[in-house]
Structure formats: C-alpha cells, structure tokens
Tab-separated table of C-alpha atoms in Angstrom:
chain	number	residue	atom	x	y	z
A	1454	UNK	CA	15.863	-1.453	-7.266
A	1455	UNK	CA	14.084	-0.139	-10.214
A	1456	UNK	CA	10.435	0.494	-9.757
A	1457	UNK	CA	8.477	0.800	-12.566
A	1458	UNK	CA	5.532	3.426	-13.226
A	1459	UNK	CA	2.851	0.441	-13.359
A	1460	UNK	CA	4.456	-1.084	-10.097
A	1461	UNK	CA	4.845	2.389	-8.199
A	1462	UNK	CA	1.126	2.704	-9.025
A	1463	UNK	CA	0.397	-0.565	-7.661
A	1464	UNK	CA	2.736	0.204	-4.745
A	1465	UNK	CA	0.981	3.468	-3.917
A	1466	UNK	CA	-2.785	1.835	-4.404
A	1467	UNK	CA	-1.614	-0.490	-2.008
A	1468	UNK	CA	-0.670	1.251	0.796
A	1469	UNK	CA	-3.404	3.831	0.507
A	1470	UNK	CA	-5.842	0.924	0.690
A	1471	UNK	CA	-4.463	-0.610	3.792
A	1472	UNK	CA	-4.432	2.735	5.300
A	1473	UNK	CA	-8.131	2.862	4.267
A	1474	UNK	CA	-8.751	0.274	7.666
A	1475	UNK	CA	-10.073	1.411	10.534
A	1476	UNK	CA	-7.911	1.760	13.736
A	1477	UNK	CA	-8.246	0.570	17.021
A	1478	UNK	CA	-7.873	4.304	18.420
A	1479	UNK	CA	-11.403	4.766	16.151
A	1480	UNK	CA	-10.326	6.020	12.897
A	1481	UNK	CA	-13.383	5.383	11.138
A	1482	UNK	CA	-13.379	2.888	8.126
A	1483	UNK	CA	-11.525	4.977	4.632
A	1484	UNK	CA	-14.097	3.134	2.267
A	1485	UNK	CA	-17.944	2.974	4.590
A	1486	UNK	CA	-19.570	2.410	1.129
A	1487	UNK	CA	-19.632	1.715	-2.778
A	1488	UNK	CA	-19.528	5.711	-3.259
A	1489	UNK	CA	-15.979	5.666	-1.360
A	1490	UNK	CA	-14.762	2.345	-3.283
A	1491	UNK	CA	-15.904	4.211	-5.962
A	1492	UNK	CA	-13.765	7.104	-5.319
A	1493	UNK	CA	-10.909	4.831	-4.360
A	1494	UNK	CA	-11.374	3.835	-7.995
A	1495	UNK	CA	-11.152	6.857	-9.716
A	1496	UNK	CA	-8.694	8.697	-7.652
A	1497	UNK	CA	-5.998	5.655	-8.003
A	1498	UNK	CA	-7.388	5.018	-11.880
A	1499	UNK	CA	-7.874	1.558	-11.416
A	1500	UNK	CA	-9.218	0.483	-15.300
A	1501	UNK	CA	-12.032	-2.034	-16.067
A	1502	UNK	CA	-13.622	-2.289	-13.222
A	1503	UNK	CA	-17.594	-2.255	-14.257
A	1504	UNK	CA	-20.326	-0.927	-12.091
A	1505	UNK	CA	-19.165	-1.519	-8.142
A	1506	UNK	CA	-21.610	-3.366	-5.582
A	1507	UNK	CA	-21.517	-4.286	-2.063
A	1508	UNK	CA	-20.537	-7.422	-3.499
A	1509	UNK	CA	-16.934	-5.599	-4.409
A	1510	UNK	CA	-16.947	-3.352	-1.307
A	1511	UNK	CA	-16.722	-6.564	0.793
A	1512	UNK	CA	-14.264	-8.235	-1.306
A	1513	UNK	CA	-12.297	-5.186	-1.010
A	1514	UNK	CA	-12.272	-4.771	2.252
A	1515	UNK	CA	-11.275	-8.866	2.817
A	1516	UNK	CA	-8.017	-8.502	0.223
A	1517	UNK	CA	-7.706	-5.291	2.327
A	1518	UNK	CA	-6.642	-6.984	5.669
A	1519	UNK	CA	-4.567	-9.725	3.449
A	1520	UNK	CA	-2.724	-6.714	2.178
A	1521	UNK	CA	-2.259	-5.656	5.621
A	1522	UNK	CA	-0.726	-8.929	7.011
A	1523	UNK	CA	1.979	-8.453	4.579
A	1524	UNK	CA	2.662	-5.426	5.659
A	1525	UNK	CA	3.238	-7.167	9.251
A	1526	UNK	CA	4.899	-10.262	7.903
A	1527	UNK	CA	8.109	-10.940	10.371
A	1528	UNK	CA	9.984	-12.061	7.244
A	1529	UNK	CA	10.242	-12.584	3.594
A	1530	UNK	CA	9.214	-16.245	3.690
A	1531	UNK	CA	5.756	-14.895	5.372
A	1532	UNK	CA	5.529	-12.155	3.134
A	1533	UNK	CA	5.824	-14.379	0.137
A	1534	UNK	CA	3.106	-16.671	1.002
A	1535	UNK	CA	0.572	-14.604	1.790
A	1536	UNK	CA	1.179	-12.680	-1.396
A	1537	UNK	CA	1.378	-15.824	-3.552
A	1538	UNK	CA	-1.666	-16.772	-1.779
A	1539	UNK	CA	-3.335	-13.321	-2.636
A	1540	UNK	CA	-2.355	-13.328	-6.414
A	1541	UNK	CA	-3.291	-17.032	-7.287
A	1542	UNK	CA	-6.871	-16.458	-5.607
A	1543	UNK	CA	-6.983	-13.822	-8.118
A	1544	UNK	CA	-6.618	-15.977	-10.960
A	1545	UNK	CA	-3.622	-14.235	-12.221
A	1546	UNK	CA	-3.313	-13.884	-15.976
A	1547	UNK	CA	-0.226	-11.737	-17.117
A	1548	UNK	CA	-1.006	-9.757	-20.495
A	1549	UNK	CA	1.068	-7.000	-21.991
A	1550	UNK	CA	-1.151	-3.285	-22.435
A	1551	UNK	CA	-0.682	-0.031	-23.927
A	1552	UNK	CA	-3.824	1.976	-22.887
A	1553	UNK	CA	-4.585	5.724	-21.795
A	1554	UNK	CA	-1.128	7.220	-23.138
A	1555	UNK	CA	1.265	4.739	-21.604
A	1556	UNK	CA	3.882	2.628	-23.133
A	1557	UNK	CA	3.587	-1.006	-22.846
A	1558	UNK	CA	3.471	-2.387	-19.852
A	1559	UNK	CA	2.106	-5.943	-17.827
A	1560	UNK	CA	-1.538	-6.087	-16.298
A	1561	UNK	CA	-1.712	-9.100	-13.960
A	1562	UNK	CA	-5.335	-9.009	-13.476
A	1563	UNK	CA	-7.884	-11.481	-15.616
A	1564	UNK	CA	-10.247	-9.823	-18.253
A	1565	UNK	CA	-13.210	-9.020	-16.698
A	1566	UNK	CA	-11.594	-9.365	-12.878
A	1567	UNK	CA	-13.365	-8.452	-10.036
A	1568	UNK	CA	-12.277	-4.825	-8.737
A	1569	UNK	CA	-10.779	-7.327	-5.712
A	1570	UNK	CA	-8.731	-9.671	-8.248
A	1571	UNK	CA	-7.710	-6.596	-10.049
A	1572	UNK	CA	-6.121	-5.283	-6.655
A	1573	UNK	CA	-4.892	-8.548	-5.193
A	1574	UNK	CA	-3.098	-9.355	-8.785
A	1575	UNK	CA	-1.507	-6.442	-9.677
A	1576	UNK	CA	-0.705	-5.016	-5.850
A	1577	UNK	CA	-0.099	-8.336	-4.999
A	1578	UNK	CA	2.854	-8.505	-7.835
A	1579	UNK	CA	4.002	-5.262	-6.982
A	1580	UNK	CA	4.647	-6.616	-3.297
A	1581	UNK	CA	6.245	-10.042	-4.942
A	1582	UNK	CA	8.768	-7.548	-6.291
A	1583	UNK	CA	10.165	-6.369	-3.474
A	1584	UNK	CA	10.111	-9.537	-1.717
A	1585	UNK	CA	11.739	-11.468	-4.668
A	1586	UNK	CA	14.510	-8.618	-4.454
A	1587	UNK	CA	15.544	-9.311	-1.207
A	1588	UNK	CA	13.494	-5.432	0.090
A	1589	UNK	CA	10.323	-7.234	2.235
A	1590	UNK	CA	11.588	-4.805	4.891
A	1591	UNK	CA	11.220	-1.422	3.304
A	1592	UNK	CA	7.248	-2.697	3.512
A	1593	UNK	CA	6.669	-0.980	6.951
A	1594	UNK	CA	4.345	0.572	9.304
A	1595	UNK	CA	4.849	4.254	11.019
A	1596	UNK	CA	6.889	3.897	13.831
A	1597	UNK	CA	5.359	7.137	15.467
A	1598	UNK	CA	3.377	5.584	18.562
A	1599	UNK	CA	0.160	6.950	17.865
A	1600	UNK	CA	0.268	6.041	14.155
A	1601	UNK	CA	0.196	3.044	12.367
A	1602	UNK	CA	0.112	3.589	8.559
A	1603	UNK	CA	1.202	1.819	6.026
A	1604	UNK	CA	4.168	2.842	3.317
A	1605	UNK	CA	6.749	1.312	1.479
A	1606	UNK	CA	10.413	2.645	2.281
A	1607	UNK	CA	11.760	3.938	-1.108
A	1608	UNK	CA	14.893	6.057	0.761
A	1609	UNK	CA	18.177	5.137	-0.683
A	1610	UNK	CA	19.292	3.447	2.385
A	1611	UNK	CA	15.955	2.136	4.275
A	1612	UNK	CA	16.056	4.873	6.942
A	1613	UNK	CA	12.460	6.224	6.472
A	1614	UNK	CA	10.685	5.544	9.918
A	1615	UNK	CA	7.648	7.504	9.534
A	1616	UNK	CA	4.925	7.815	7.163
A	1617	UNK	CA	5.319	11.437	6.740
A	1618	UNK	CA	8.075	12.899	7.842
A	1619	UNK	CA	5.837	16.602	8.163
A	1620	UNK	CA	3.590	14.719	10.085
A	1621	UNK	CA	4.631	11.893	12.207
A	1622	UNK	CA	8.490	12.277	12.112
A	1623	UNK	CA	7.798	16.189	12.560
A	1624	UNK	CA	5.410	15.434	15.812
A	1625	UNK	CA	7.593	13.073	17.147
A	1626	UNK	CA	10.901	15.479	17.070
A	1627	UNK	CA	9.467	18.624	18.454
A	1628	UNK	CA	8.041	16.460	21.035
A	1629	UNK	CA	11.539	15.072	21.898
A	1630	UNK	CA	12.818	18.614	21.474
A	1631	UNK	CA	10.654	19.764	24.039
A	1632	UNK	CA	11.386	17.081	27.005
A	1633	UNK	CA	15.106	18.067	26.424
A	1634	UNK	CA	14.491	21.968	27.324
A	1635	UNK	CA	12.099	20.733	30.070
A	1636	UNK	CA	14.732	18.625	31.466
A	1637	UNK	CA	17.685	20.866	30.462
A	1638	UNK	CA	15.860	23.974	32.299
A	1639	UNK	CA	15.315	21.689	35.563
C-alpha cells in the first residue's frame, strides 16, 4: 500500500490524538487545556487553524473518541461508516496545495475549518484509505494487557502487536522470559 507523506502525517496525528484520551487505569487526559491543543497543533503542524478556544478543545476532544471507535470497529463496514460519518460532518472540500516546501498534494479540510473539521477531514481520509484498500485491520490497539494505545500496523506482513516494541513488546517478553526460568528452575 503506498502511503503518502500528507496521509502518513494524517495517520500519525491520528493516532497520537486518540492516544491523547484518558484511560480507565487514570492516565490523565493528553490535551487538559487550549495550551496542550495548542501544542498538539504545533508539534503535528496542523496549518490554518486561527486562535484555539475551549470552543475547539471540546470539539477536539468529541472527534477524538469518534477517532477512537474506529480504531475498535469489528470490521471494515463499521470502520467505514463511522469515518464517512466523521468526514461529511466536516464539510469535506478536497483542494490541491503546495505550501511550506512541499510538492502538491490534497487538503480535505474547508477554508477556514474548525481545528476539529480540519482533523476529522483529513485524518478521517487518511483512515478511508486503508479501509477502501482492504487494511481496516492494521488500525489496532496494543495488545500488551496493561496498554491500550492506538497505532496503525505499517509491518510488511501485519505482525506488529504492540505499540512499541521497546516498550510494550519489550515488557511483555522479559516478563514471559522470566516465568519460564521460574518454572524451568522448579
């Protein structure tokens, strides 16, 4: 599947702002206030967005927990109409760009779109991809059991099971390394 640098931008904004949600275990919320949606912003250079409000922070955090029930879909035809239901609330309007040093490529987002439409349009067209290519399954959440983050499976043949495979996957196979000598040493 060929991922473009627009969509693997989208695709990484994406997942970084579901993993943003608090947890049940009492991760604390990733954006508390404008200044964090603010630096959400900046650090993921998300362009023509205006001055940010409450307003947006709350309309961030709703497309937020959308995003997430994609990510939980059972199946493409779920996937699909949550995200078509995501991008047309957005008011979708396709336009070819060239700005800030890259080549030509599509914005999804409306003129003047909220910081929320911008998100749901263009993540939510970076999710249609995958779904349209037959990949709704490499959209997955950490199988470690104390971690449930958000990423999208880019490995050549879908095997990725953990977020981070220095952090989760790491954890999870010293663990099982350990309850082998334990049990090997009686």
């Amino acid at each position: 599947m060929l991922i473009t640098h627009d969509t693997r931008c989208a695709l990484d904004t994406v997942v970084d702002l579901v993993n943003t949600a608090p947890e049940e275990d009492g991760t604390p919320d990733g954006l508390p206030d404008v200044a964090a949606l603010e630096d959400f912003v900046g650090n993921h250079e998300i362009s023509d967005v205006g001055v940010l409000s409450e307003f947006d922070l709350s309309a961030v955090r709703k497309i937020r927990g959308r995003f997430a029930s994609v990510f939980a879909a059972p199946e493409a035809r779920a996937a699909a109409a949550l995200i078509n239901d995501l991008v047309a609330a957005a008011g979708t309007t396709p336009q070819l760009t060239d700005h800030d040093g890259y080549d030509w490529h599509v914005h999804y987002f409306a003129p003047g779109a909220s910081v929320a439409d911008h998100l749901a349009a263009d993540c939510g067209m970076a999710l249609a991809f995958f779904v349209v290519a037959g990949e709704q399954e490499r959209l997955r959440r950490c199988e470690a059991p104390d971690c449930r983050r958000a990423f999208v499976d880019l490995s050549r043949n879908r095997s990725r099971r953990y977020c981070d495979s220095r952090t989760c996957g790491n954890r999870l196979h010293v663990a099982a390394y350990r309850a082998r000598r334990k049990e090997a040493a009686g």
